Amino acid sequence: MSEQQIRRAVCPGSYDPVTLGHVDVLVRAARLYDEVVVAVLHNPAKQGTFAVEERIGFVERSLPEDVRQRVRVEAFAGRLLVDVCRDVGADAIVKGLRSATDFAYELPMALMNRHLTGVETVFLPGAPELEHVSSSLVKEVSRFGGDLTGLVPDEVRDALVALRATP
Ligand code: PNS
């Protein structure tokens, strides 16, 4: 397939850390597009829970083998998403939508991104059984010793549990 024929999507986010909700959306995006670029967007001035390299590794290792071959995970710091899309040659942005609250947050960004360069955003409905799962809630549950089963990949669960030991 020539470069021009390849259909490529960008799945942006903080992924701090990746959840099973993210994994569901990435796998489904990879069914719809030839290639998926997972753009781990971060603010260099802000310290996240996990280092960007750790976040990337967690995403890569969370994907099934057949999907992983067509997904590339890259970090982008202090960049507009539309510039990332242009640089990687993306046809669309793909995002998961869990709820009406997500939609209210995502719609202005989708419209702004289209205003800036014309790039479209494709929304995939999140898996209903993962509607309550977000990186921030998972971290809170972990901080207070809650059970993380079914919320994040096993490796991420272990990393979050290990973090409880640090002050
Ligand atoms: O995982 P998150 O925190 O919901 O991801 C939000 C993210 C990083 C995708 C969004 O904040 C973003 O696109 N940031 C890049 C900067 C940018 O392009 N801002 C203008 C969006 S209209």
mmCIF file of C-alpha atoms and ligand atoms in Angstrom:
data_model
loop_
_atom_site.group_PDB
_atom_site.id
_atom_site.type_symbol
_atom_site.label_atom_id
_atom_site.label_comp_id
_atom_site.label_asym_id
_atom_site.label_seq_id
_atom_site.Cartn_x
_atom_site.Cartn_y
_atom_site.Cartn_z
ATOM 1 C CA MET A 1 0.000 0.000 0.000
ATOM 2 C CA SER A 2 1.392 3.415 -0.910
ATOM 3 C CA GLU A 3 1.697 6.159 1.725
ATOM 4 C CA GLN A 4 -1.233 7.958 0.102
ATOM 5 C CA GLN A 5 -3.506 4.922 0.404
ATOM 6 C CA ILE A 6 -2.777 4.284 4.086
ATOM 7 C CA ARG A 7 -5.641 5.356 6.345
ATOM 8 C CA ARG A 8 -4.116 6.582 9.582
ATOM 9 C CA ALA A 9 -5.794 7.675 12.810
ATOM 10 C CA VAL A 10 -4.413 9.494 15.809
ATOM 11 C CA CYS A 11 -5.698 8.523 19.266
ATOM 12 C CA PRO A 12 -4.567 11.337 21.566
ATOM 13 C CA GLY A 13 -4.560 11.481 25.335
ATOM 14 C CA SER A 14 -2.544 11.754 28.499
ATOM 15 C CA TYR A 15 -2.608 7.975 29.132
ATOM 16 C CA ASP A 16 -1.458 8.566 32.710
ATOM 17 C CA PRO A 17 -1.953 5.626 32.922
ATOM 18 C CA VAL A 18 -3.683 3.648 30.165
ATOM 19 C CA THR A 19 -6.956 2.014 31.279
ATOM 20 C CA LEU A 20 -8.913 -0.893 29.840
ATOM 21 C CA GLY A 21 -11.283 1.755 28.418
ATOM 22 C CA HIS A 22 -8.393 3.188 26.396
ATOM 23 C CA VAL A 23 -7.348 -0.286 25.259
ATOM 24 C CA ASP A 24 -10.882 -1.012 24.022
ATOM 25 C CA VAL A 25 -10.909 2.179 21.933
ATOM 26 C CA LEU A 26 -7.388 1.588 20.539
ATOM 27 C CA VAL A 27 -8.219 -1.959 19.453
ATOM 28 C CA ARG A 28 -11.414 -0.790 17.769
ATOM 29 C CA ALA A 29 -9.629 2.138 16.087
ATOM 30 C CA ALA A 30 -7.078 -0.344 14.716
ATOM 31 C CA ARG A 31 -9.943 -2.311 13.127
ATOM 32 C CA LEU A 32 -11.137 0.812 11.315
ATOM 33 C CA TYR A 33 -7.777 2.237 10.167
ATOM 34 C CA ASP A 34 -4.636 0.771 8.605
ATOM 35 C CA GLU A 35 -2.433 2.473 11.173
ATOM 36 C CA VAL A 36 -3.023 4.071 14.543
ATOM 37 C CA VAL A 37 -0.702 6.573 16.175
ATOM 38 C CA VAL A 38 -1.285 6.757 19.907
ATOM 39 C CA ALA A 39 -0.201 10.314 20.725
ATOM 40 C CA VAL A 40 0.803 10.600 24.374
ATOM 41 C CA LEU A 41 0.438 14.341 24.831
ATOM 42 C CA HIS A 42 2.050 15.838 27.880
ATOM 43 C CA ASN A 43 2.947 19.146 29.379
ATOM 44 C CA PRO A 44 6.687 19.199 30.134
ATOM 45 C CA ALA A 45 6.045 21.723 32.919
ATOM 46 C CA LYS A 46 3.673 19.349 34.727
ATOM 47 C CA GLN A 47 4.772 16.168 36.434
ATOM 48 C CA GLY A 48 2.376 13.342 35.738
ATOM 49 C CA THR A 49 1.896 10.260 37.869
ATOM 50 C CA PHE A 50 3.982 8.173 35.465
ATOM 51 C CA ALA A 51 6.926 9.264 33.328
ATOM 52 C CA VAL A 52 6.086 9.543 29.634
ATOM 53 C CA GLU A 53 8.340 6.574 28.748
ATOM 54 C CA GLU A 54 6.476 4.417 31.288
ATOM 55 C CA ARG A 55 3.106 5.482 29.855
ATOM 56 C CA ILE A 56 4.282 4.543 26.363
ATOM 57 C CA GLY A 57 5.482 1.126 27.515
ATOM 58 C CA PHE A 58 2.217 0.446 29.346
ATOM 59 C CA VAL A 59 0.196 1.251 26.204
ATOM 60 C CA GLU A 60 2.418 -0.815 23.907
ATOM 61 C CA ARG A 61 2.334 -3.882 26.135
ATOM 62 C CA SER A 62 -1.434 -3.616 26.741
ATOM 63 C CA LEU A 63 -2.278 -4.245 23.084
ATOM 64 C CA PRO A 64 -2.928 -7.676 21.581
ATOM 65 C CA GLU A 65 -0.062 -8.837 19.323
ATOM 66 C CA ASP A 66 -2.036 -8.582 16.042
ATOM 67 C CA VAL A 67 -3.040 -4.992 16.837
ATOM 68 C CA ARG A 68 0.368 -3.902 18.170
ATOM 69 C CA GLN A 69 1.964 -4.322 14.737
ATOM 70 C CA ARG A 70 -0.153 -1.508 13.313
ATOM 71 C CA VAL A 71 -0.060 0.799 16.305
ATOM 72 C CA ARG A 72 2.755 3.173 17.112
ATOM 73 C CA VAL A 73 2.916 4.961 20.429
ATOM 74 C CA GLU A 74 4.719 8.301 20.514
ATOM 75 C CA ALA A 75 5.121 11.188 22.937
ATOM 76 C CA PHE A 76 4.467 14.788 21.956
ATOM 77 C CA ALA A 77 5.218 17.654 24.300
ATOM 78 C CA GLY A 78 3.678 21.103 24.202
ATOM 79 C CA ARG A 79 2.162 20.657 20.735
ATOM 80 C CA LEU A 80 -1.223 21.322 19.236
ATOM 81 C CA LEU A 81 -2.945 18.080 18.339
ATOM 82 C CA VAL A 82 -3.621 19.341 14.816
ATOM 83 C CA ASP A 83 0.131 19.793 14.268
ATOM 84 C CA VAL A 84 0.754 16.258 15.482
ATOM 85 C CA CYS A 85 -1.926 15.034 13.039
ATOM 86 C CA ARG A 86 -0.298 16.917 10.179
ATOM 87 C CA ASP A 87 3.182 15.618 11.025
ATOM 88 C CA VAL A 88 2.133 11.976 11.185
ATOM 89 C CA GLY A 89 -0.172 12.224 8.147
ATOM 90 C CA ALA A 90 -3.366 11.404 10.032
ATOM 91 C CA ASP A 91 -6.752 11.266 8.284
ATOM 92 C CA ALA A 92 -8.683 11.521 11.529
ATOM 93 C CA ILE A 93 -8.594 11.795 15.292
ATOM 94 C CA VAL A 94 -10.328 8.899 17.057
ATOM 95 C CA LYS A 95 -11.619 9.256 20.600
ATOM 96 C CA GLY A 96 -13.815 7.224 22.913
ATOM 97 C CA LEU A 97 -16.958 8.740 24.398
ATOM 98 C CA ARG A 98 -18.173 7.394 27.719
ATOM 99 C CA SER A 99 -20.967 9.800 28.508
ATOM 100 C CA ALA A 100 -22.727 13.083 27.759
ATOM 101 C CA THR A 101 -20.140 14.756 30.001
ATOM 102 C CA ASP A 102 -17.373 13.441 27.761
ATOM 103 C CA PHE A 103 -19.261 14.707 24.734
ATOM 104 C CA ALA A 104 -19.591 18.209 26.237
ATOM 105 C CA TYR A 105 -15.822 18.227 26.858
ATOM 106 C CA GLU A 106 -14.863 16.728 23.495
ATOM 107 C CA LEU A 107 -17.178 18.588 21.103
ATOM 108 C CA PRO A 108 -15.519 22.041 21.368
ATOM 109 C CA MET A 109 -12.105 20.419 20.895
ATOM 110 C CA ALA A 110 -13.322 18.503 17.841
ATOM 111 C CA LEU A 111 -14.787 21.682 16.364
ATOM 112 C CA MET A 112 -11.654 23.695 17.140
ATOM 113 C CA ASN A 113 -9.421 21.062 15.557
ATOM 114 C CA ARG A 114 -11.590 21.032 12.443
ATOM 115 C CA HIS A 115 -11.559 24.834 12.385
ATOM 116 C CA LEU A 116 -7.751 24.880 12.548
ATOM 117 C CA THR A 117 -6.876 22.377 9.818
ATOM 118 C CA GLY A 118 -10.032 20.563 8.736
ATOM 119 C CA VAL A 119 -9.092 17.348 10.526
ATOM 120 C CA GLU A 120 -12.172 15.376 11.559
ATOM 121 C CA THR A 121 -12.756 13.657 14.897
ATOM 122 C CA VAL A 122 -14.422 10.255 14.934
ATOM 123 C CA PHE A 123 -16.085 9.298 18.216
ATOM 124 C CA LEU A 124 -16.435 5.664 19.251
ATOM 125 C CA PRO A 125 -18.947 4.855 21.980
ATOM 126 C CA GLY A 126 -17.071 3.478 24.974
ATOM 127 C CA ALA A 127 -17.819 -0.051 26.151
ATOM 128 C CA PRO A 128 -20.776 0.308 28.580
ATOM 129 C CA GLU A 129 -19.094 -1.916 31.168
ATOM 130 C CA LEU A 130 -16.130 0.505 31.240
ATOM 131 C CA GLU A 131 -18.137 3.739 31.324
ATOM 132 C CA HIS A 132 -16.970 4.581 34.851
ATOM 133 C CA VAL A 133 -13.283 3.989 34.113
ATOM 134 C CA SER A 134 -10.925 6.962 33.832
ATOM 135 C CA SER A 135 -7.232 7.364 34.636
ATOM 136 C CA SER A 136 -7.965 9.875 37.378
ATOM 137 C CA LEU A 137 -10.646 7.755 39.108
ATOM 138 C CA VAL A 138 -8.488 4.658 38.884
ATOM 139 C CA LYS A 139 -5.632 6.539 40.560
ATOM 140 C CA GLU A 140 -7.928 7.695 43.328
ATOM 141 C CA VAL A 141 -9.262 4.192 43.918
ATOM 142 C CA SER A 142 -5.687 2.933 44.032
ATOM 143 C CA ARG A 143 -4.498 5.652 46.411
ATOM 144 C CA PHE A 144 -7.034 4.530 49.001
ATOM 145 C CA GLY A 145 -6.280 0.851 48.562
ATOM 146 C CA GLY A 146 -9.208 -0.138 46.322
ATOM 147 C CA ASP A 147 -9.292 -3.163 44.039
ATOM 148 C CA LEU A 148 -8.123 -2.321 40.506
ATOM 149 C CA THR A 149 -9.181 -5.589 38.902
ATOM 150 C CA GLY A 150 -10.937 -5.064 35.580
ATOM 151 C CA LEU A 151 -9.986 -1.390 35.373
ATOM 152 C CA VAL A 152 -6.422 -1.349 34.031
ATOM 153 C CA PRO A 153 -3.977 -3.819 32.440
ATOM 154 C CA ASP A 154 -2.282 -6.064 35.048
ATOM 155 C CA GLU A 155 1.073 -4.354 34.627
ATOM 156 C CA VAL A 156 -0.495 -0.952 35.302
ATOM 157 C CA ARG A 157 -2.321 -2.336 38.343
ATOM 158 C CA ASP A 158 1.009 -3.575 39.737
ATOM 159 C CA ALA A 159 2.669 -0.204 39.060
ATOM 160 C CA LEU A 160 -0.170 1.666 40.784
ATOM 161 C CA VAL A 161 -0.022 -0.670 43.773
ATOM 162 C CA ALA A 162 3.759 -0.136 43.970
ATOM 163 C CA LEU A 163 3.167 3.624 44.023
ATOM 164 C CA ARG A 164 1.125 3.279 47.223
ATOM 165 C CA ALA A 165 4.367 2.453 49.019
ATOM 166 C CA THR A 166 5.939 5.780 48.026
ATOM 167 C CA PRO A 167 5.125 8.867 50.111
HETATM 168 O O1 PNS B 1 -6.456 12.171 28.174
HETATM 169 P P1 PNS B 1 -6.932 13.581 28.139
HETATM 170 O O2 PNS B 1 -6.328 14.370 29.262
HETATM 171 O O3 PNS B 1 -8.432 13.693 28.075
HETATM 172 O O4 PNS B 1 -6.382 14.207 26.763
HETATM 173 C C1 PNS B 1 -6.676 15.526 26.377
HETATM 174 C C2 PNS B 1 -5.806 15.901 25.171
HETATM 175 C C3 PNS B 1 -4.328 15.753 25.552
HETATM 176 C C4 PNS B 1 -6.124 14.972 24.031
HETATM 177 C C5 PNS B 1 -6.139 17.364 24.786
HETATM 178 O O5 PNS B 1 -5.935 18.173 25.893
HETATM 179 C C6 PNS B 1 -5.313 17.852 23.617
HETATM 180 O O6 PNS B 1 -5.651 17.573 22.481
HETATM 181 N N1 PNS B 1 -4.182 18.555 23.901
HETATM 182 C C7 PNS B 1 -3.258 19.020 22.895
HETATM 183 C C8 PNS B 1 -3.225 20.546 22.808
HETATM 184 C C9 PNS B 1 -4.262 21.024 21.858
HETATM 185 O O7 PNS B 1 -4.264 20.734 20.680
HETATM 186 N N2 PNS B 1 -5.218 21.797 22.412
HETATM 187 C C10 PNS B 1 -6.321 22.343 21.666
HETATM 188 C C11 PNS B 1 -7.431 21.329 21.511
HETATM 189 S S1 PNS B 1 -8.764 22.060 20.681
#
